[in-house]
Amino acid sequence: MSDNNVKVRFAPSPTGMMHVGNARTALITWLFARSQQGKFLLRIDDTDLERSKKEYEDAILESLTWLGIDWDDFARQRGRLDRYDACIEKLKSEGRIYACYETADELALKRKVQLNRGMPPIYDRAALNLTDEEKQKFEAEGRTPHWRFKLEHTPIQWNDHVRGEVSFKGEDLSDPVVIREDGSPLYHLCSVIDDVDYGITHIIRGEDHVSNTATHIQMFEALGAKVPDFAHLPLLSDGEGGKLSKRLGSLSIVDIRDDDGLEAMAVVSLMSRLGTSDPIEAFTSVQPLIDSFSFSKFGRGTPKFDPNELLRLNKKILHETNFADVKDRICIADMDEEFWNTIRPNLNKLSDANEWWHVINGPVTPVIDDAAFIESAAALLPTSPWDETTWKSWTDAIKTETGRKGKELFMPLRQALTGMEHGPELAFLLPLIGADRALKRLKK
Ligand code: GLU
């Protein structure tokens, strides 16, 4: 069932490179929007002035575009500071936001004392009891306040699209800090104000935000707004079940594209299906993923991200990709459809195509250490036409003649034919090199 009133947002902080974990949240949010004919807002959460960087924002936009994720609306939090101020003033006047003067060290000490007494480290609201004189005294000492949102001590509940019924008690949570000492607003309240103003109907994000959500729900209510739906996705773990966050730096989308040279659809295929009851398959188009999307398929277990799975999908996708769809990304102009169709079943990555091209067409500098062996191999070359069985019949004949086998047999042939110790499988390569070039290389 689709609901074209759906409006979702993906809200990255431009404080680092976009990695597979962020990409997954973006993709699932986008798939949901598209499956509902809803709208997708890209919101840049850049209230952290020190850590937010334009280059990260650019990389986020580039990564999303590469993955095929488009947006209907765009917002940047830094452009909305006046709007946040207006809401903040209102909440201050209503007593929902209050000034606190504790230093970071004083707060750390309070937490330590609470923990030592076996109590949860919840802010004790001491600031609520400060008199005007005490506040003035602090300010005269040069202290500037940070501000907290006052939670109601009532039950907070929601029906999460992934986690089912979730409940918190207001009294079990610390009043969240919403304005820093320097007067700048923090993510929490800004995010809620944006979600209200942009008419967000569903908030989809990682489960590290579950307790934030409890406090956000009270902020929606304090702003007199309708509370949206929520879906909290389990965070990815690495292959061994450890936290992926430690390795995320090496799993940026830009690196996957540029350094690993993988296909966007490999990432999209894996990230759309990981952690769902649907099978992980290689998709060359996103439509089937949109059509099959449903939150009911998401489990609560921690999905494991395995880079080998990404490679497996990449390979499958390339094997199904038509020449027309890659020709603009191929850097050797002479590669044609015939070449592509011949080598395509042997590709792991698109860049392998270059390797195949060079090995087939040359120039190759043959490496020949044992000239006598190569000479007898050359004499045994089968007559044309060659196909994928030629390599086996040729090497069988050499084996019988010279008694060599295994690496001793194959490596000198590879080095003579390709000039390299590694490379694509010779069984496929040999017919493409062809009898003329092969003979020339062996006789060098
Ligand atoms: N900027 C926040 C983050 O990247 C957004 C979380 C949210 O979706 O509200 O964690």
Short mmCIF file of C-alpha atoms and ligand atoms in Angstrom, two decimals:
data_model
loop_
_atom_site.label_atom_id
_atom_site.label_comp_id
_atom_site.label_asym_id
_atom_site.label_seq_id
_atom_site.Cartn_x
_atom_site.Cartn_y
_atom_site.Cartn_z
CA MET A 1 0.00 0.00 0.00
CA SER A 2 1.48 3.37 -0.86
CA ASP A 3 0.96 6.63 0.90
CA ASN A 4 2.09 9.62 -1.10
CA ASN A 5 1.91 11.86 1.93
CA VAL A 6 5.05 10.17 3.18
CA LYS A 7 7.98 12.52 3.64
CA VAL A 8 11.29 11.29 4.97
CA ARG A 9 14.70 12.78 5.45
CA PHE A 10 18.28 11.63 5.49
CA ALA A 11 20.23 13.91 7.82
CA PRO A 12 23.98 13.33 7.68
CA SER A 13 26.45 15.40 9.67
CA PRO A 14 29.24 16.61 7.38
CA THR A 15 31.92 15.68 9.90
CA GLY A 16 33.49 12.77 8.02
CA MET A 17 33.34 10.73 4.86
CA MET A 18 30.09 8.96 4.11
CA HIS A 19 30.59 5.25 4.81
CA VAL A 20 28.65 2.07 4.16
CA GLY A 21 26.68 2.47 7.40
CA ASN A 22 25.42 5.96 6.45
CA ALA A 23 24.79 4.79 2.92
CA ARG A 24 22.59 2.01 4.24
CA THR A 25 20.46 4.43 6.28
CA ALA A 26 20.18 6.75 3.27
CA LEU A 27 19.25 3.93 0.96
CA ILE A 28 16.62 2.38 3.20
CA THR A 29 15.07 5.80 3.81
CA TRP A 30 15.05 6.47 0.08
CA LEU A 31 13.65 3.03 -0.83
CA PHE A 32 10.84 3.56 1.64
CA ALA A 33 10.06 7.00 0.17
CA ARG A 34 10.11 5.73 -3.39
CA SER A 35 8.04 2.65 -2.50
CA GLN A 36 5.37 5.03 -1.12
CA GLN A 37 5.61 7.64 -3.87
CA GLY A 38 6.65 9.91 -1.02
CA LYS A 39 9.21 12.70 -0.80
CA PHE A 40 12.86 12.54 0.31
CA LEU A 41 14.59 15.49 1.97
CA LEU A 42 18.36 15.66 2.19
CA ARG A 43 19.23 17.68 5.28
CA ILE A 44 22.77 18.60 6.19
CA ASP A 45 23.15 18.64 9.98
CA ASP A 46 25.95 21.19 10.22
CA THR A 47 25.30 22.84 13.57
CA ASP A 48 28.67 21.60 14.83
CA LEU A 49 30.64 24.51 13.41
CA GLU A 50 34.03 23.15 14.35
CA ARG A 51 33.70 19.66 12.92
CA SER A 52 31.48 20.32 9.92
CA LYS A 53 33.40 20.72 6.67
CA LYS A 54 32.34 21.67 3.16
CA GLU A 55 34.51 18.92 1.65
CA TYR A 56 32.57 16.31 3.64
CA GLU A 57 29.27 17.80 2.54
CA ASP A 58 30.44 17.66 -1.08
CA ALA A 59 31.49 14.04 -0.64
CA ILE A 60 28.07 13.16 0.84
CA LEU A 61 26.26 14.66 -2.15
CA GLU A 62 28.64 12.94 -4.54
CA SER A 63 28.29 9.58 -2.77
CA LEU A 64 24.49 9.74 -2.77
CA THR A 65 24.42 10.69 -6.44
CA TRP A 66 26.77 7.85 -7.31
CA LEU A 67 24.49 5.42 -5.49
CA GLY A 68 21.52 6.73 -7.47
CA ILE A 69 19.84 8.32 -4.43
CA ASP A 70 18.13 11.54 -5.48
CA TRP A 71 16.34 14.07 -3.30
CA ASP A 72 13.22 16.16 -3.72
CA ASP A 73 14.17 18.79 -1.19
CA PHE A 74 17.39 20.06 0.38
CA ALA A 75 18.08 21.87 3.66
CA ARG A 76 21.12 22.98 5.61
CA GLN A 77 20.70 23.52 9.35
CA ARG A 78 23.12 26.42 9.40
CA GLY A 79 20.72 28.38 7.21
CA ARG A 80 17.91 28.03 9.75
CA LEU A 81 19.45 29.49 12.90
CA ASP A 82 16.87 32.32 13.14
CA ARG A 83 14.07 29.81 13.07
CA TYR A 84 15.71 27.74 15.84
CA ASP A 85 16.18 30.90 17.93
CA ALA A 86 12.48 31.76 17.66
CA CYS A 87 11.47 28.28 18.88
CA ILE A 88 14.09 28.34 21.61
CA GLU A 89 12.84 31.69 22.92
CA LYS A 90 9.33 30.31 23.04
CA LEU A 91 10.40 27.17 24.89
CA LYS A 92 12.49 29.25 27.31
CA SER A 93 9.50 31.48 28.07
CA GLU A 94 7.44 28.37 28.76
CA GLY A 95 10.11 27.01 31.11
CA ARG A 96 10.82 23.96 28.93
CA ILE A 97 14.42 25.05 28.39
CA TYR A 98 16.49 26.05 31.43
CA ALA A 99 19.91 27.52 32.03
CA CYS A 100 22.65 25.39 33.65
CA TYR A 101 26.02 26.62 34.84
CA GLU A 102 27.94 23.44 35.67
CA THR A 103 31.33 23.08 34.03
CA ALA A 104 32.24 19.87 32.19
CA ASP A 105 34.42 18.86 35.16
CA GLU A 106 31.61 19.44 37.66
CA LEU A 107 29.25 17.33 35.55
CA ALA A 108 31.83 14.56 35.25
CA LEU A 109 32.23 14.56 39.03
CA LYS A 110 28.46 14.36 39.56
CA ARG A 111 28.29 11.37 37.22
CA LYS A 112 31.16 9.67 39.02
CA VAL A 113 29.51 10.09 42.40
CA GLN A 114 26.21 8.73 41.06
CA LEU A 115 27.90 5.72 39.50
CA ASN A 116 29.86 5.02 42.71
CA ARG A 117 26.57 4.97 44.58
CA GLY A 118 25.16 2.53 42.03
CA MET A 119 22.83 5.17 40.63
CA PRO A 120 22.24 5.85 36.92
CA PRO A 121 24.14 8.96 35.77
CA ILE A 122 21.08 11.13 35.20
CA TYR A 123 21.43 14.89 35.44
CA ASP A 124 20.13 15.93 38.89
CA ARG A 125 18.47 19.17 37.73
CA ALA A 126 20.35 21.18 40.33
CA ALA A 127 20.19 24.17 37.98
CA LEU A 128 16.39 24.28 38.30
CA ASN A 129 16.82 25.36 41.93
CA LEU A 130 19.19 28.24 41.24
CA THR A 131 17.94 31.62 42.38
CA ASP A 132 18.32 34.70 40.18
CA GLU A 133 21.10 35.91 42.50
CA GLU A 134 23.02 32.67 42.15
CA LYS A 135 22.71 32.83 38.38
CA GLN A 136 23.93 36.42 38.35
CA LYS A 137 26.85 35.42 40.53
CA PHE A 138 27.86 32.70 38.09
CA GLU A 139 27.60 35.12 35.20
CA ALA A 140 29.64 37.71 37.08
CA GLU A 141 32.32 34.98 37.46
CA GLY A 142 32.36 34.75 33.68
CA ARG A 143 30.31 31.57 33.37
CA THR A 144 27.90 31.39 30.45
CA PRO A 145 25.05 28.92 30.68
CA HIS A 146 24.33 25.90 28.55
CA TRP A 147 20.65 25.05 28.29
CA ARG A 148 18.71 21.85 28.84
CA PHE A 149 15.32 20.70 27.68
CA LYS A 150 13.16 19.78 30.68
CA LEU A 151 11.66 16.34 30.17
CA GLU A 152 8.27 15.50 31.64
CA HIS A 153 8.54 12.58 34.03
CA THR A 154 5.92 10.56 32.20
CA PRO A 155 5.98 7.36 30.12
CA ILE A 156 7.20 7.78 26.52
CA GLN A 157 6.09 5.18 24.03
CA TRP A 158 6.10 4.56 20.31
CA ASN A 159 5.47 1.73 17.91
CA ASP A 160 8.72 1.46 16.01
CA HIS A 161 8.53 0.11 12.44
CA VAL A 162 11.52 -2.14 13.15
CA ARG A 163 11.64 -2.57 16.93
CA GLY A 164 7.93 -2.79 17.70
CA GLU A 165 6.69 -1.27 20.99
CA VAL A 166 9.37 0.84 22.65
CA SER A 167 8.92 2.51 25.99
CA PHE A 168 10.93 4.78 28.23
CA LYS A 169 10.21 6.66 31.41
CA GLY A 170 10.97 10.37 31.33
CA GLU A 171 12.55 10.14 34.77
CA ASP A 172 15.12 7.59 33.54
CA LEU A 173 16.58 10.07 31.06
CA SER A 174 18.81 13.11 31.51
CA ASP A 175 17.38 16.41 30.36
CA PRO A 176 19.24 16.81 27.05
CA VAL A 177 21.50 19.80 26.50
CA VAL A 178 20.04 21.73 23.58
CA ILE A 179 22.17 24.88 23.56
CA ARG A 180 25.92 25.00 24.07
CA GLU A 181 27.72 27.52 26.26
CA ASP A 182 28.64 29.50 23.15
CA GLY A 183 24.93 29.90 22.43
CA SER A 184 24.89 27.55 19.44
CA PRO A 185 21.99 25.09 19.30
CA LEU A 186 22.73 21.37 19.36
CA TYR A 187 21.46 18.78 16.93
CA HIS A 188 18.51 17.52 19.03
CA LEU A 189 16.18 20.46 19.08
CA CYS A 190 17.21 21.69 15.61
CA SER A 191 16.45 18.27 14.21
CA VAL A 192 13.00 18.22 15.77
CA ILE A 193 12.21 21.77 14.58
CA ASP A 194 13.28 20.79 11.05
CA ASP A 195 11.26 17.60 11.15
CA VAL A 196 8.20 19.65 12.15
CA ASP A 197 8.75 22.42 9.59
CA TYR A 198 9.47 20.06 6.70
CA GLY A 199 6.47 17.88 7.53
CA ILE A 200 8.51 14.72 8.08
CA THR A 201 6.18 11.77 8.55
CA HIS A 202 8.74 8.99 9.20
CA ILE A 203 12.17 9.20 10.80
CA ILE A 204 14.46 6.36 9.81
CA ARG A 205 17.86 6.17 11.47
CA GLY A 206 20.28 3.94 13.34
CA GLU A 207 19.38 2.35 16.65
CA ASP A 208 22.07 4.46 18.34
CA HIS A 209 19.37 7.16 18.29
CA VAL A 210 16.71 5.19 20.22
CA SER A 211 17.11 7.06 23.50
CA ASN A 212 17.39 10.36 21.63
CA THR A 213 14.03 9.55 20.11
CA ALA A 214 12.45 9.32 23.54
CA THR A 215 13.56 12.88 24.30
CA HIS A 216 12.70 14.09 20.79
CA ILE A 217 9.13 12.86 21.18
CA GLN A 218 8.69 15.24 24.10
CA MET A 219 10.20 18.04 22.02
CA PHE A 220 7.68 17.43 19.22
CA GLU A 221 4.95 17.63 21.83
CA ALA A 222 6.39 20.78 23.39
CA LEU A 223 6.35 22.41 19.95
CA GLY A 224 2.69 21.44 19.59
CA ALA A 225 3.49 19.19 16.63
CA LYS A 226 2.37 15.72 15.60
CA VAL A 227 4.93 13.07 16.54
CA PRO A 228 6.17 11.27 13.39
CA ASP A 229 6.65 7.52 13.00
CA PHE A 230 10.05 6.03 13.75
CA ALA A 231 12.10 3.14 12.41
CA HIS A 232 15.44 2.40 14.07
CA LEU A 233 17.77 0.16 12.13
CA PRO A 234 20.25 -2.14 13.86
CA LEU A 235 23.84 -0.98 13.26
CA LEU A 236 26.10 -3.01 11.02
CA SER A 237 28.83 -5.17 12.49
CA ASP A 238 31.95 -6.47 10.79
CA GLY A 239 32.35 -10.07 9.60
CA GLU A 240 33.43 -11.23 13.07
CA GLY A 241 30.47 -9.57 14.79
CA GLY A 242 32.56 -6.67 16.16
CA LYS A 243 31.61 -3.05 15.82
CA LEU A 244 32.01 -1.81 12.29
CA SER A 245 32.41 1.79 13.38
CA LYS A 246 36.13 1.30 14.06
CA ARG A 247 36.79 0.30 10.48
CA LEU A 248 34.35 2.67 8.86
CA GLY A 249 37.08 5.10 7.86
CA SER A 250 38.29 2.53 5.36
CA LEU A 251 34.79 1.87 4.11
CA SER A 252 33.92 5.25 2.69
CA ILE A 253 31.70 5.29 -0.37
CA VAL A 254 34.19 7.44 -2.29
CA ASP A 255 36.95 4.88 -1.61
CA ILE A 256 34.72 1.99 -2.57
CA ARG A 257 34.12 3.79 -5.86
CA ASP A 258 37.63 5.10 -6.55
CA ASP A 259 40.09 2.82 -4.75
CA ASP A 260 38.21 -0.46 -4.86
CA GLY A 261 36.62 0.38 -8.22
CA LEU A 262 33.34 -1.29 -7.33
CA GLU A 263 29.93 -0.82 -8.93
CA ALA A 264 27.37 1.39 -7.21
CA MET A 265 24.73 -1.30 -7.70
CA ALA A 266 26.85 -3.78 -5.71
CA VAL A 267 26.65 -1.43 -2.72
CA VAL A 268 22.97 -0.76 -3.35
CA SER A 269 22.15 -4.47 -3.72
CA LEU A 270 23.91 -5.42 -0.49
CA MET A 271 22.78 -2.49 1.63
CA SER A 272 19.14 -2.79 0.61
CA ARG A 273 18.86 -6.41 1.61
CA LEU A 274 21.28 -6.79 4.52
CA GLY A 275 19.37 -7.47 7.73
CA THR A 276 16.11 -8.25 5.92
CA SER A 277 14.34 -11.55 5.32
CA ASP A 278 14.78 -11.12 1.55
CA PRO A 279 17.75 -12.85 -0.10
CA ILE A 280 20.84 -10.81 -0.93
CA GLU A 281 21.04 -10.80 -4.71
CA ALA A 282 22.83 -8.86 -7.42
CA PHE A 283 20.57 -6.21 -8.91
CA THR A 284 21.41 -4.13 -11.97
CA SER A 285 18.41 -1.87 -11.46
CA VAL A 286 16.90 -0.44 -8.29
CA GLN A 287 13.23 -0.87 -9.23
CA PRO A 288 12.88 -4.45 -7.89
CA LEU A 289 14.37 -3.23 -4.60
CA ILE A 290 11.80 -0.43 -4.40
CA ASP A 291 8.99 -2.84 -5.27
CA SER A 292 10.00 -5.38 -2.63
CA PHE A 293 10.69 -2.87 0.17
CA SER A 294 8.87 -3.33 3.46
CA PHE A 295 9.85 -2.55 7.04
CA SER A 296 8.17 -5.78 8.08
CA LYS A 297 11.12 -7.63 6.49
CA PHE A 298 13.71 -6.01 8.75
CA GLY A 299 14.99 -8.01 11.69
CA ARG A 300 16.34 -6.77 15.00
CA GLY A 301 19.58 -8.76 14.80
CA THR A 302 22.87 -7.07 13.99
CA PRO A 303 23.58 -7.47 10.28
CA LYS A 304 27.15 -8.41 9.39
CA PHE A 305 28.84 -6.44 6.68
CA ASP A 306 31.20 -8.67 4.74
CA PRO A 307 33.33 -6.94 2.07
CA ASN A 308 33.65 -10.29 0.26
CA GLU A 309 29.92 -10.28 -0.25
CA LEU A 310 30.26 -6.89 -1.88
CA LEU A 311 32.90 -8.31 -4.23
CA ARG A 312 30.73 -11.31 -5.02
CA LEU A 313 27.81 -9.04 -5.97
CA ASN A 314 30.12 -6.75 -7.90
CA LYS A 315 31.32 -9.64 -10.02
CA LYS A 316 27.80 -10.85 -10.72
CA ILE A 317 26.63 -7.37 -11.65
CA LEU A 318 29.51 -6.87 -14.08
CA HIS A 319 28.75 -10.21 -15.71
CA GLU A 320 25.26 -8.93 -16.45
CA THR A 321 26.25 -5.41 -17.51
CA ASN A 322 25.94 -4.47 -21.17
CA PHE A 323 28.73 -2.72 -23.03
CA ALA A 324 26.53 0.35 -23.54
CA ASP A 325 26.27 0.79 -19.77
CA VAL A 326 30.02 0.75 -19.13
CA LYS A 327 31.49 2.21 -22.27
CA ASP A 328 31.74 5.72 -20.83
CA ARG A 329 33.65 4.42 -17.83
CA ILE A 330 36.16 2.42 -19.84
CA CYS A 331 39.38 4.31 -20.33
CA ILE A 332 40.65 2.51 -23.42
CA ALA A 333 38.81 3.84 -26.43
CA ASP A 334 39.50 0.80 -28.64
CA MET A 335 37.68 -1.62 -26.36
CA ASP A 336 34.60 -2.68 -28.25
CA GLU A 337 31.49 -4.64 -27.57
CA GLU A 338 33.04 -7.90 -28.80
CA PHE A 339 35.99 -7.55 -26.44
CA TRP A 340 33.63 -6.65 -23.59
CA ASN A 341 31.37 -9.63 -24.18
CA THR A 342 34.38 -11.96 -24.31
CA ILE A 343 36.08 -10.81 -21.14
CA ARG A 344 32.91 -9.90 -19.15
CA PRO A 345 32.46 -13.37 -17.61
CA ASN A 346 35.95 -13.12 -16.11
CA LEU A 347 35.73 -9.72 -14.48
CA ASN A 348 35.81 -9.17 -10.75
CA LYS A 349 36.09 -5.42 -11.11
CA LEU A 350 35.71 -3.11 -14.07
CA SER A 351 39.41 -2.23 -13.95
CA ASP A 352 40.24 -5.89 -14.73
CA ALA A 353 39.11 -5.05 -18.25
CA ASN A 354 42.22 -2.86 -18.70
CA GLU A 355 44.43 -5.65 -17.50
CA TRP A 356 42.86 -8.06 -19.95
CA TRP A 357 43.23 -5.55 -22.74
CA HIS A 358 46.93 -4.99 -22.15
CA VAL A 359 47.71 -8.64 -21.70
CA ILE A 360 45.90 -9.51 -24.91
CA ASN A 361 47.01 -6.66 -27.14
CA GLY A 362 50.39 -5.89 -25.67
CA PRO A 363 52.91 -4.53 -25.66
CA VAL A 364 54.08 -7.32 -23.39
CA THR A 365 57.69 -7.90 -22.42
CA PRO A 366 57.93 -11.67 -22.07
CA VAL A 367 59.89 -12.93 -19.08
CA ILE A 368 61.77 -16.08 -20.08
CA ASP A 369 64.19 -17.67 -17.59
CA ASP A 370 64.33 -21.18 -19.02
CA ALA A 371 64.61 -20.70 -22.79
CA ALA A 372 64.78 -24.44 -23.57
CA PHE A 373 61.53 -25.14 -21.76
CA ILE A 374 59.71 -22.28 -23.49
CA GLU A 375 61.08 -23.42 -26.82
CA SER A 376 59.68 -26.91 -26.40
CA ALA A 377 56.36 -25.39 -25.23
CA ALA A 378 56.27 -23.20 -28.35
CA ALA A 379 56.79 -26.25 -30.54
CA LEU A 380 53.76 -27.89 -28.95
CA LEU A 381 51.33 -24.98 -29.48
CA PRO A 382 48.12 -26.40 -30.96
CA THR A 383 46.98 -25.22 -34.34
CA SER A 384 44.22 -22.62 -34.64
CA PRO A 385 41.31 -22.10 -34.14
CA TRP A 386 41.72 -21.75 -30.41
CA ASP A 387 39.10 -21.82 -27.73
CA GLU A 388 38.93 -22.17 -23.94
CA THR A 389 40.02 -25.83 -24.10
CA THR A 390 43.24 -24.98 -25.93
CA TRP A 391 45.14 -24.11 -22.75
CA LYS A 392 44.44 -27.54 -21.26
CA SER A 393 45.38 -29.52 -24.34
CA TRP A 394 48.54 -27.47 -24.75
CA THR A 395 49.67 -27.80 -21.13
CA ASP A 396 48.80 -31.54 -21.12
CA ALA A 397 51.08 -32.00 -24.09
CA ILE A 398 53.88 -30.00 -22.40
CA LYS A 399 53.45 -32.07 -19.25
CA THR A 400 53.85 -35.32 -21.19
CA GLU A 401 56.86 -34.02 -23.09
CA THR A 402 58.76 -32.34 -20.24
CA GLY A 403 57.43 -34.09 -17.11
CA ARG A 404 56.78 -30.66 -15.48
CA LYS A 405 53.60 -30.00 -13.58
CA GLY A 406 51.89 -27.44 -11.30
CA LYS A 407 53.51 -24.06 -10.82
CA GLU A 408 56.75 -25.22 -12.47
CA LEU A 409 54.79 -25.73 -15.62
CA PHE A 410 52.33 -22.84 -15.55
CA MET A 411 54.37 -19.95 -14.20
CA PRO A 412 57.04 -19.87 -16.95
CA LEU A 413 54.26 -19.99 -19.55
CA ARG A 414 52.36 -17.15 -17.89
CA GLN A 415 55.53 -15.07 -17.62
CA ALA A 416 56.44 -15.65 -21.23
CA LEU A 417 52.93 -14.92 -22.53
CA THR A 418 52.02 -11.99 -20.29
CA GLY A 419 55.27 -10.75 -18.76
CA MET A 420 53.58 -11.01 -15.34
CA GLU A 421 53.26 -13.47 -12.51
CA HIS A 422 49.58 -12.75 -11.93
CA GLY A 423 46.63 -12.08 -14.13
CA PRO A 424 43.43 -13.39 -15.55
CA GLU A 425 43.04 -17.10 -16.14
CA LEU A 426 45.17 -18.27 -19.02
CA ALA A 427 42.50 -20.64 -20.32
CA PHE A 428 40.38 -17.60 -21.25
CA LEU A 429 43.29 -15.43 -22.15
CA LEU A 430 45.05 -17.71 -24.60
CA PRO A 431 42.40 -17.69 -27.35
CA LEU A 432 42.21 -13.89 -27.13
CA ILE A 433 45.99 -13.52 -27.39
CA GLY A 434 45.77 -15.75 -30.44
CA ALA A 435 48.35 -17.97 -32.12
CA ASP A 436 50.39 -15.21 -33.80
CA ARG A 437 50.97 -13.10 -30.72
CA ALA A 438 51.49 -16.15 -28.50
CA LEU A 439 54.15 -17.56 -30.78
CA LYS A 440 55.93 -14.20 -31.04
CA ARG A 441 56.01 -13.88 -27.24
CA LEU A 442 57.29 -17.43 -26.76
CA LYS A 443 60.00 -16.99 -29.38
CA LYS A 444 61.25 -13.70 -28.03
N1 GLU B 1 22.96 14.12 11.98
C1 GLU B 1 22.48 13.00 12.75
C2 GLU B 1 23.41 11.82 12.55
O1 GLU B 1 24.12 11.80 11.57
C3 GLU B 1 21.09 12.68 12.29
C4 GLU B 1 20.38 11.66 13.04
C5 GLU B 1 18.91 11.68 12.64
O2 GLU B 1 18.62 11.04 11.63
O3 GLU B 1 18.15 12.35 13.29
O4 GLU B 1 23.49 10.96 13.39
#
